[in-house]
């Protein structure tokens, strides 16, 4: 399965962006789909996940501001990001997993290439 992330860009603090992640195969619909991010000099961290088995989860940093969703017909997962802050600046990655340990990036089978999100103050 190949994942292609897009939708990043430069936005002012308080603004919004919507990231998309399209999968190459319909089988991706059976995976848990997650978003991670990696800021310069920091480790990659969990942001959000959508799963048929355990629903939707968010990191505490983005709860209430970000919304994850999926459109299986389009093989696409979205991350709507509102009320963006400069500390949200990072490269955002989508990933697919069949494991319940959704915050552990080592359990993800497939990764997209990343899309840069920059939030100016």
Short mmCIF file of N, CA, C and O in Angstrom, two decimals:
data_model
loop_
_atom_site.label_atom_id
_atom_site.label_comp_id
_atom_site.label_asym_id
_atom_site.label_seq_id
_atom_site.Cartn_x
_atom_site.Cartn_y
_atom_site.Cartn_z
N UNK A 1 0.84 -1.19 0.00
CA UNK A 1 0.00 0.00 0.00
C UNK A 1 0.88 1.24 0.00
O UNK A 1 1.80 1.36 0.81
N UNK A 2 0.60 2.14 -0.91
CA UNK A 2 1.31 3.41 -0.94
C UNK A 2 0.38 4.52 -0.48
O UNK A 2 -0.80 4.53 -0.83
N UNK A 3 0.92 5.44 0.31
CA UNK A 3 0.15 6.55 0.83
C UNK A 3 0.73 7.86 0.33
O UNK A 3 1.96 8.03 0.32
N UNK A 4 -0.14 8.76 -0.07
CA UNK A 4 0.29 10.05 -0.61
C UNK A 4 -0.40 11.14 0.20
O UNK A 4 -1.61 11.30 0.11
N UNK A 5 0.41 11.89 0.96
CA UNK A 5 -0.13 12.99 1.76
C UNK A 5 0.01 14.30 1.00
O UNK A 5 0.97 14.51 0.27
N UNK A 6 -0.96 15.18 1.20
CA UNK A 6 -0.93 16.49 0.57
C UNK A 6 -1.75 17.47 1.41
O UNK A 6 -2.42 17.08 2.36
N UNK A 7 -1.67 18.75 1.03
CA UNK A 7 -2.50 19.76 1.67
C UNK A 7 -1.76 20.69 2.62
O UNK A 7 -2.36 21.62 3.16
N UNK A 8 -0.49 20.44 2.82
CA UNK A 8 0.27 21.31 3.69
C UNK A 8 0.49 22.68 3.08
O UNK A 8 0.18 22.91 1.91
N UNK A 9 1.04 23.59 3.88
CA UNK A 9 1.30 24.92 3.37
C UNK A 9 1.65 25.87 4.50
O UNK A 9 1.89 25.46 5.63
N UNK A 10 1.65 27.16 4.16
CA UNK A 10 1.95 28.22 5.12
C UNK A 10 0.65 28.92 5.49
O UNK A 10 -0.12 29.33 4.61
N UNK A 11 0.41 29.06 6.78
CA UNK A 11 -0.82 29.69 7.26
C UNK A 11 -0.50 30.50 8.49
O UNK A 11 0.45 30.19 9.23
N UNK A 12 -1.27 31.54 8.71
CA UNK A 12 -1.09 32.35 9.91
C UNK A 12 -1.74 31.66 11.12
O UNK A 12 -2.68 30.86 10.97
N UNK A 13 -1.24 32.00 12.28
CA UNK A 13 -1.82 31.46 13.52
C UNK A 13 -3.32 31.76 13.56
O UNK A 13 -3.75 32.87 13.21
N UNK A 14 -4.09 30.77 13.96
CA UNK A 14 -5.53 30.91 13.99
C UNK A 14 -6.21 30.41 12.73
O UNK A 14 -7.44 30.26 12.70
N UNK A 15 -5.42 30.14 11.70
CA UNK A 15 -5.96 29.69 10.44
C UNK A 15 -6.21 28.20 10.40
O UNK A 15 -6.06 27.49 11.42
N UNK A 16 -6.60 27.72 9.21
CA UNK A 16 -6.97 26.32 9.04
C UNK A 16 -6.30 25.73 7.81
O UNK A 16 -5.99 26.45 6.85
N UNK A 17 -6.11 24.44 7.86
CA UNK A 17 -5.65 23.66 6.71
C UNK A 17 -6.33 22.30 6.77
O UNK A 17 -6.68 21.82 7.86
N UNK A 18 -6.48 21.69 5.60
CA UNK A 18 -6.97 20.31 5.56
C UNK A 18 -5.96 19.45 4.83
O UNK A 18 -5.66 19.70 3.65
N UNK A 19 -5.45 18.47 5.51
CA UNK A 19 -4.53 17.52 4.91
C UNK A 19 -5.32 16.33 4.38
O UNK A 19 -6.34 15.94 4.93
N UNK A 20 -4.79 15.76 3.31
CA UNK A 20 -5.40 14.57 2.72
C UNK A 20 -4.34 13.49 2.59
O UNK A 20 -3.16 13.78 2.38
N UNK A 21 -4.79 12.26 2.68
CA UNK A 21 -3.90 11.12 2.50
C UNK A 21 -4.65 10.08 1.68
O UNK A 21 -5.65 9.53 2.15
N UNK A 22 -4.19 9.84 0.46
CA UNK A 22 -4.86 8.89 -0.42
C UNK A 22 -4.04 7.62 -0.50
O UNK A 22 -2.81 7.66 -0.60
N UNK A 23 -4.73 6.50 -0.41
CA UNK A 23 -4.08 5.19 -0.47
C UNK A 23 -4.17 4.61 -1.87
O UNK A 23 -5.13 4.86 -2.60
N UNK A 24 -3.18 3.82 -2.22
CA UNK A 24 -3.11 3.26 -3.57
C UNK A 24 -4.04 2.08 -3.77
O UNK A 24 -4.36 1.73 -4.90
N UNK A 25 -4.47 1.46 -2.66
CA UNK A 25 -5.29 0.26 -2.77
C UNK A 25 -6.52 0.33 -1.88
O UNK A 25 -6.49 0.95 -0.82
N UNK A 26 -7.58 -0.35 -2.31
CA UNK A 26 -8.82 -0.37 -1.54
C UNK A 26 -8.63 -1.09 -0.21
O UNK A 26 -9.33 -0.83 0.75
N UNK A 27 -7.66 -1.99 -0.15
CA UNK A 27 -7.43 -2.74 1.10
C UNK A 27 -7.05 -1.82 2.25
O UNK A 27 -7.17 -2.19 3.41
N UNK A 28 -6.57 -0.61 1.92
CA UNK A 28 -6.22 0.34 2.97
C UNK A 28 -7.42 0.71 3.83
O UNK A 28 -7.27 1.16 4.96
N UNK A 29 -8.62 0.51 3.28
CA UNK A 29 -9.83 0.82 4.04
C UNK A 29 -9.94 -0.02 5.30
O UNK A 29 -10.66 0.34 6.23
N UNK A 30 -9.24 -1.14 5.36
CA UNK A 30 -9.33 -2.01 6.53
C UNK A 30 -8.30 -1.67 7.61
O UNK A 30 -8.32 -2.23 8.69
N UNK A 31 -7.42 -0.76 7.30
CA UNK A 31 -6.39 -0.39 8.25
C UNK A 31 -6.85 0.75 9.16
O UNK A 31 -7.73 1.53 8.80
N UNK A 32 -6.19 0.82 10.30
CA UNK A 32 -6.27 2.02 11.11
C UNK A 32 -5.41 3.07 10.43
O UNK A 32 -4.27 2.79 10.03
N UNK A 33 -5.95 4.27 10.26
CA UNK A 33 -5.21 5.31 9.56
C UNK A 33 -4.88 6.42 10.54
O UNK A 33 -5.77 6.97 11.21
N UNK A 34 -3.61 6.74 10.60
CA UNK A 34 -3.17 7.73 11.57
C UNK A 34 -2.40 8.88 10.94
O UNK A 34 -1.93 8.78 9.80
N UNK A 35 -2.32 9.95 11.70
CA UNK A 35 -1.47 11.09 11.34
C UNK A 35 -0.44 11.29 12.44
O UNK A 35 -0.77 11.22 13.64
N UNK A 36 0.78 11.51 12.02
CA UNK A 36 1.89 11.85 12.91
C UNK A 36 2.49 13.15 12.43
O UNK A 36 2.22 13.59 11.31
N UNK A 37 3.32 13.75 13.26
CA UNK A 37 4.04 14.96 12.83
C UNK A 37 5.43 14.96 13.46
O UNK A 37 5.66 14.37 14.52
N UNK A 38 6.32 15.65 12.77
CA UNK A 38 7.68 15.75 13.24
C UNK A 38 8.18 17.17 13.04
O UNK A 38 8.29 17.63 11.89
N UNK A 39 8.44 17.85 14.14
CA UNK A 39 8.98 19.20 14.10
C UNK A 39 10.50 19.13 14.05
O UNK A 39 11.09 18.12 14.47
N UNK A 40 11.17 20.18 13.58
CA UNK A 40 12.64 20.17 13.50
C UNK A 40 13.26 19.90 14.86
O UNK A 40 12.90 20.52 15.86
N UNK A 41 14.16 18.93 14.88
CA UNK A 41 14.87 18.61 16.10
C UNK A 41 14.09 17.79 17.10
O UNK A 41 14.57 17.54 18.21
N UNK A 42 12.90 17.37 16.72
CA UNK A 42 12.07 16.60 17.64
C UNK A 42 11.72 15.24 17.04
O UNK A 42 11.86 15.02 15.85
N UNK A 43 11.26 14.35 17.92
CA UNK A 43 10.86 13.04 17.45
C UNK A 43 9.47 13.11 16.80
O UNK A 43 8.67 14.00 17.09
N UNK A 44 9.20 12.14 15.95
CA UNK A 44 7.89 12.04 15.34
C UNK A 44 6.87 11.67 16.42
O UNK A 44 7.12 10.79 17.24
N UNK A 45 5.73 12.37 16.41
CA UNK A 45 4.74 12.16 17.45
C UNK A 45 3.36 11.91 16.88
O UNK A 45 3.02 12.40 15.79
N UNK A 46 2.58 11.17 17.63
CA UNK A 46 1.22 10.83 17.25
C UNK A 46 0.34 12.07 17.29
O UNK A 46 0.45 12.89 18.21
N UNK A 47 -0.56 12.18 16.29
CA UNK A 47 -1.51 13.30 16.25
C UNK A 47 -2.95 12.79 16.36
O UNK A 47 -3.70 13.23 17.22
N UNK A 48 -3.32 11.85 15.47
CA UNK A 48 -4.70 11.38 15.44
C UNK A 48 -4.77 10.05 14.72
O UNK A 48 -3.89 9.72 13.94
N UNK A 49 -5.85 9.30 15.02
CA UNK A 49 -6.05 8.03 14.35
C UNK A 49 -7.53 7.79 14.19
O UNK A 49 -8.34 8.23 15.02
N UNK A 50 -7.90 7.11 13.11
CA UNK A 50 -9.28 6.68 12.91
C UNK A 50 -9.25 5.19 12.64
O UNK A 50 -8.48 4.71 11.80
N UNK A 51 -10.07 4.46 13.38
CA UNK A 51 -10.04 3.01 13.32
C UNK A 51 -11.44 2.44 13.33
O UNK A 51 -12.31 2.93 14.05
N UNK A 52 -11.64 1.38 12.54
CA UNK A 52 -12.93 0.69 12.56
C UNK A 52 -13.12 -0.05 13.88
O UNK A 52 -14.24 -0.32 14.29
N UNK A 53 -12.02 -0.37 14.54
CA UNK A 53 -12.09 -1.19 15.75
C UNK A 53 -12.27 -0.36 17.02
O UNK A 53 -13.00 -0.75 17.93
N UNK A 54 -11.57 0.77 17.10
CA UNK A 54 -11.63 1.53 18.34
C UNK A 54 -11.93 3.00 18.15
O UNK A 54 -11.75 3.80 19.06
N UNK A 55 -12.41 3.37 16.94
CA UNK A 55 -12.89 4.73 16.76
C UNK A 55 -11.82 5.75 16.48
O UNK A 55 -10.87 5.48 15.75
N UNK A 56 -11.96 6.91 17.08
CA UNK A 56 -11.09 8.05 16.82
C UNK A 56 -10.38 8.45 18.11
O UNK A 56 -10.98 8.48 19.18
N UNK A 57 -9.10 8.73 17.96
CA UNK A 57 -8.31 9.20 19.09
C UNK A 57 -7.46 10.37 18.64
O UNK A 57 -7.01 10.42 17.50
N UNK A 58 -7.20 11.29 19.56
CA UNK A 58 -6.35 12.46 19.29
C UNK A 58 -5.32 12.60 20.39
O UNK A 58 -5.54 12.19 21.53
N UNK A 59 -4.22 13.25 20.04
CA UNK A 59 -3.29 13.63 21.08
C UNK A 59 -3.90 14.80 21.86
O UNK A 59 -4.76 15.52 21.36
N UNK A 60 -3.43 15.00 23.07
CA UNK A 60 -3.99 16.08 23.89
C UNK A 60 -3.70 17.45 23.27
O UNK A 60 -4.48 18.38 23.44
N UNK A 61 -2.58 17.56 22.54
CA UNK A 61 -2.20 18.85 21.95
C UNK A 61 -3.20 19.33 20.90
O UNK A 61 -3.32 20.54 20.67
N UNK A 62 -3.89 18.40 20.24
CA UNK A 62 -4.74 18.80 19.12
C UNK A 62 -6.22 18.58 19.39
O UNK A 62 -7.06 18.99 18.57
N UNK A 63 -6.55 17.95 20.49
CA UNK A 63 -7.96 17.69 20.81
C UNK A 63 -8.75 19.00 20.84
O UNK A 63 -8.33 19.97 21.46
N UNK A 64 -9.87 18.97 20.12
CA UNK A 64 -10.71 20.16 20.05
C UNK A 64 -10.38 21.09 18.89
O UNK A 64 -11.18 21.98 18.58
N UNK A 65 -9.24 20.88 18.27
CA UNK A 65 -8.84 21.74 17.15
C UNK A 65 -8.74 20.96 15.83
O UNK A 65 -9.01 21.52 14.78
N UNK A 66 -8.33 19.72 15.90
CA UNK A 66 -8.16 18.89 14.72
C UNK A 66 -9.28 17.86 14.64
O UNK A 66 -9.76 17.37 15.67
N UNK A 67 -9.64 17.50 13.40
CA UNK A 67 -10.65 16.47 13.19
C UNK A 67 -10.16 15.51 12.11
O UNK A 67 -9.81 15.95 11.01
N UNK A 68 -10.16 14.23 12.42
CA UNK A 68 -9.78 13.22 11.45
C UNK A 68 -11.03 12.56 10.90
O UNK A 68 -12.01 12.36 11.63
N UNK A 69 -11.01 12.27 9.60
CA UNK A 69 -12.13 11.59 8.98
C UNK A 69 -11.62 10.78 7.81
O UNK A 69 -10.47 10.92 7.40
N UNK A 70 -12.49 9.92 7.29
CA UNK A 70 -12.08 9.11 6.14
C UNK A 70 -13.23 8.96 5.18
O UNK A 70 -14.40 8.95 5.58
N UNK A 71 -12.89 8.84 3.91
CA UNK A 71 -13.85 8.56 2.85
C UNK A 71 -13.36 7.31 2.14
O UNK A 71 -12.45 7.38 1.30
N UNK A 72 -13.95 6.18 2.49
CA UNK A 72 -13.46 4.91 1.96
C UNK A 72 -13.64 4.81 0.45
O UNK A 72 -12.83 4.18 -0.23
N UNK A 73 -14.69 5.41 -0.07
CA UNK A 73 -14.92 5.36 -1.52
C UNK A 73 -13.78 6.03 -2.27
O UNK A 73 -13.45 5.65 -3.40
N UNK A 74 -13.17 7.03 -1.64
CA UNK A 74 -12.05 7.74 -2.26
C UNK A 74 -10.71 7.26 -1.73
O UNK A 74 -9.66 7.80 -2.10
N UNK A 75 -10.73 6.26 -0.85
CA UNK A 75 -9.51 5.73 -0.23
C UNK A 75 -8.70 6.85 0.41
O UNK A 75 -7.46 6.86 0.35
N UNK A 76 -9.37 7.79 1.03
CA UNK A 76 -8.72 9.00 1.53
C UNK A 76 -9.05 9.24 3.00
O UNK A 76 -10.19 9.05 3.42
N UNK A 77 -8.04 9.67 3.72
CA UNK A 77 -8.19 10.10 5.11
C UNK A 77 -7.85 11.58 5.17
O UNK A 77 -6.89 12.03 4.51
N UNK A 78 -8.61 12.32 5.95
CA UNK A 78 -8.41 13.76 6.05
C UNK A 78 -8.03 14.15 7.48
O UNK A 78 -8.40 13.48 8.44
N UNK A 79 -7.31 15.26 7.58
CA UNK A 79 -7.06 15.86 8.88
C UNK A 79 -7.38 17.35 8.75
O UNK A 79 -6.61 18.10 8.13
N UNK A 80 -8.52 17.72 9.28
CA UNK A 80 -8.91 19.13 9.30
C UNK A 80 -8.27 19.78 10.52
O UNK A 80 -8.50 19.34 11.65
N UNK A 81 -7.50 20.80 10.28
CA UNK A 81 -6.76 21.47 11.34
C UNK A 81 -7.23 22.90 11.47
O UNK A 81 -7.07 23.70 10.54
N UNK A 82 -7.83 23.21 12.58
CA UNK A 82 -8.34 24.56 12.85
C UNK A 82 -7.58 25.19 14.00
O UNK A 82 -6.90 24.50 14.77
N UNK A 83 -7.71 26.49 14.14
CA UNK A 83 -7.07 27.23 15.24
C UNK A 83 -5.59 26.87 15.34
O UNK A 83 -5.07 26.57 16.42
N UNK A 84 -4.94 26.89 14.21
CA UNK A 84 -3.54 26.46 14.18
C UNK A 84 -2.65 27.40 14.98
O UNK A 84 -2.88 28.61 15.05
N UNK A 85 -1.62 26.80 15.57
CA UNK A 85 -0.66 27.53 16.41
C UNK A 85 0.73 27.35 15.82
O UNK A 85 1.00 26.37 15.13
N UNK A 86 1.64 28.27 16.10
CA UNK A 86 3.01 28.10 15.60
C UNK A 86 3.62 26.77 16.03
O UNK A 86 4.42 26.19 15.27
N UNK A 87 3.26 26.26 17.18
CA UNK A 87 3.82 24.98 17.64
C UNK A 87 3.27 23.79 16.88
O UNK A 87 3.72 22.66 17.08
N UNK A 88 2.29 24.01 15.98
CA UNK A 88 1.82 22.94 15.11
C UNK A 88 2.71 22.79 13.88
O UNK A 88 2.52 21.86 13.08
N UNK A 89 3.67 23.68 13.71
CA UNK A 89 4.58 23.61 12.58
C UNK A 89 5.37 22.32 12.61
O UNK A 89 6.02 22.00 13.61
N UNK A 90 5.28 21.56 11.52
CA UNK A 90 5.93 20.26 11.44
C UNK A 90 5.69 19.67 10.07
O UNK A 90 4.87 20.18 9.29
N UNK A 91 6.39 18.59 9.80
CA UNK A 91 6.05 17.75 8.65
C UNK A 91 5.03 16.73 9.15
O UNK A 91 5.27 16.05 10.15
N UNK A 92 3.92 16.65 8.44
CA UNK A 92 2.84 15.75 8.84
C UNK A 92 2.86 14.51 7.94
O UNK A 92 2.96 14.62 6.71
N UNK A 93 2.76 13.35 8.59
CA UNK A 93 2.80 12.08 7.89
C UNK A 93 1.52 11.31 8.15
O UNK A 93 1.02 11.27 9.29
N UNK A 94 1.00 10.66 7.11
CA UNK A 94 -0.07 9.71 7.33
C UNK A 94 0.54 8.30 7.33
O UNK A 94 1.59 8.07 6.74
N UNK A 95 -0.16 7.40 8.01
CA UNK A 95 0.37 6.05 8.15
C UNK A 95 -0.78 5.07 8.35
O UNK A 95 -1.85 5.46 8.83
N UNK A 96 -0.53 3.81 8.01
CA UNK A 96 -1.54 2.76 8.13
C UNK A 96 -1.04 1.67 9.07
O UNK A 96 0.12 1.26 8.99
N UNK A 97 -1.94 1.20 9.92
CA UNK A 97 -1.58 0.21 10.92
C UNK A 97 -2.70 -0.80 11.09
O UNK A 97 -3.87 -0.46 10.92
N UNK A 98 -2.33 -2.04 11.47
CA UNK A 98 -3.34 -3.03 11.85
C UNK A 98 -3.15 -3.43 13.32
O UNK A 98 -3.56 -4.51 13.73
N UNK A 99 -2.57 -2.52 14.07
CA UNK A 99 -2.23 -2.77 15.48
C UNK A 99 -2.96 -1.76 16.36
O UNK A 99 -3.13 -0.60 15.98
N UNK A 100 -3.35 -2.19 17.56
CA UNK A 100 -4.08 -1.30 18.46
C UNK A 100 -3.17 -0.31 19.19
O UNK A 100 -3.66 0.63 19.81
N UNK A 101 -1.87 -0.52 19.11
CA UNK A 101 -0.95 0.39 19.80
C UNK A 101 -0.71 1.61 18.92
O UNK A 101 0.38 1.80 18.37
N UNK A 102 -1.71 2.44 18.84
CA UNK A 102 -1.76 3.47 17.80
C UNK A 102 -0.81 4.62 18.03
O UNK A 102 -0.54 5.39 17.10
N UNK A 103 -0.29 4.81 19.22
CA UNK A 103 0.67 5.91 19.41
C UNK A 103 2.10 5.48 19.13
O UNK A 103 3.00 6.31 19.10
N UNK A 104 2.31 4.18 18.93
CA UNK A 104 3.65 3.65 18.70
C UNK A 104 3.91 3.59 17.21
O UNK A 104 3.37 2.74 16.50
N UNK A 105 4.75 4.48 16.72
CA UNK A 105 4.96 4.57 15.28
C UNK A 105 5.59 3.31 14.72
O UNK A 105 5.49 3.03 13.52
N UNK A 106 6.23 2.50 15.57
CA UNK A 106 6.85 1.27 15.07
C UNK A 106 5.81 0.24 14.65
O UNK A 106 6.15 -0.72 13.94
N UNK A 107 4.57 0.41 15.07
CA UNK A 107 3.53 -0.56 14.71
C UNK A 107 2.85 -0.24 13.38
O UNK A 107 1.99 -0.98 12.95
N UNK A 108 3.25 0.85 12.74
CA UNK A 108 2.62 1.25 11.48
C UNK A 108 3.33 0.58 10.31
O UNK A 108 4.55 0.61 10.20
N UNK A 109 2.51 -0.02 9.42
CA UNK A 109 3.03 -0.80 8.32
C UNK A 109 3.46 0.07 7.13
O UNK A 109 4.42 -0.27 6.43
N UNK A 110 2.73 1.13 6.90
CA UNK A 110 2.95 1.95 5.71
C UNK A 110 2.95 3.43 6.08
O UNK A 110 2.18 3.86 6.95
N UNK A 111 3.79 4.19 5.39
CA UNK A 111 3.93 5.62 5.65
C UNK A 111 3.86 6.41 4.35
O UNK A 111 4.40 5.97 3.33
N UNK A 112 3.23 7.58 4.43
CA UNK A 112 3.29 8.52 3.32
C UNK A 112 4.57 9.34 3.41
O UNK A 112 5.35 9.23 4.36
N UNK A 113 4.78 10.19 2.43
CA UNK A 113 6.03 10.92 2.31
C UNK A 113 6.10 12.17 3.17
O UNK A 113 7.17 12.73 3.33
N UNK A 114 4.98 12.62 3.72
CA UNK A 114 5.00 13.82 4.55
C UNK A 114 4.63 15.07 3.78
O UNK A 114 4.93 15.20 2.59
N UNK A 115 3.98 15.99 4.49
CA UNK A 115 3.63 17.28 3.91
C UNK A 115 3.91 18.35 4.96
O UNK A 115 3.57 18.19 6.13
N UNK A 116 4.55 19.43 4.53
CA UNK A 116 5.01 20.46 5.45
C UNK A 116 3.86 21.41 5.82
O UNK A 116 3.18 21.94 4.93
N UNK A 117 3.70 21.62 7.11
CA UNK A 117 2.76 22.61 7.61
C UNK A 117 3.56 23.65 8.40
O UNK A 117 4.31 23.30 9.32
N UNK A 118 3.42 24.91 8.01
CA UNK A 118 4.12 25.99 8.69
C UNK A 118 3.10 27.01 9.15
O UNK A 118 2.32 27.52 8.34
N UNK A 119 3.11 27.31 10.44
CA UNK A 119 2.17 28.26 11.02
C UNK A 119 2.97 29.46 11.53
O UNK A 119 3.82 29.32 12.41
N UNK A 120 2.70 30.61 10.95
CA UNK A 120 3.41 31.82 11.35
C UNK A 120 2.65 32.55 12.45
O UNK A 120 1.43 32.50 12.53
N UNK A 121 3.42 33.23 13.29
CA UNK A 121 2.80 33.93 14.43
C UNK A 121 2.41 35.36 14.06
O UNK A 121 2.77 35.85 13.00
#
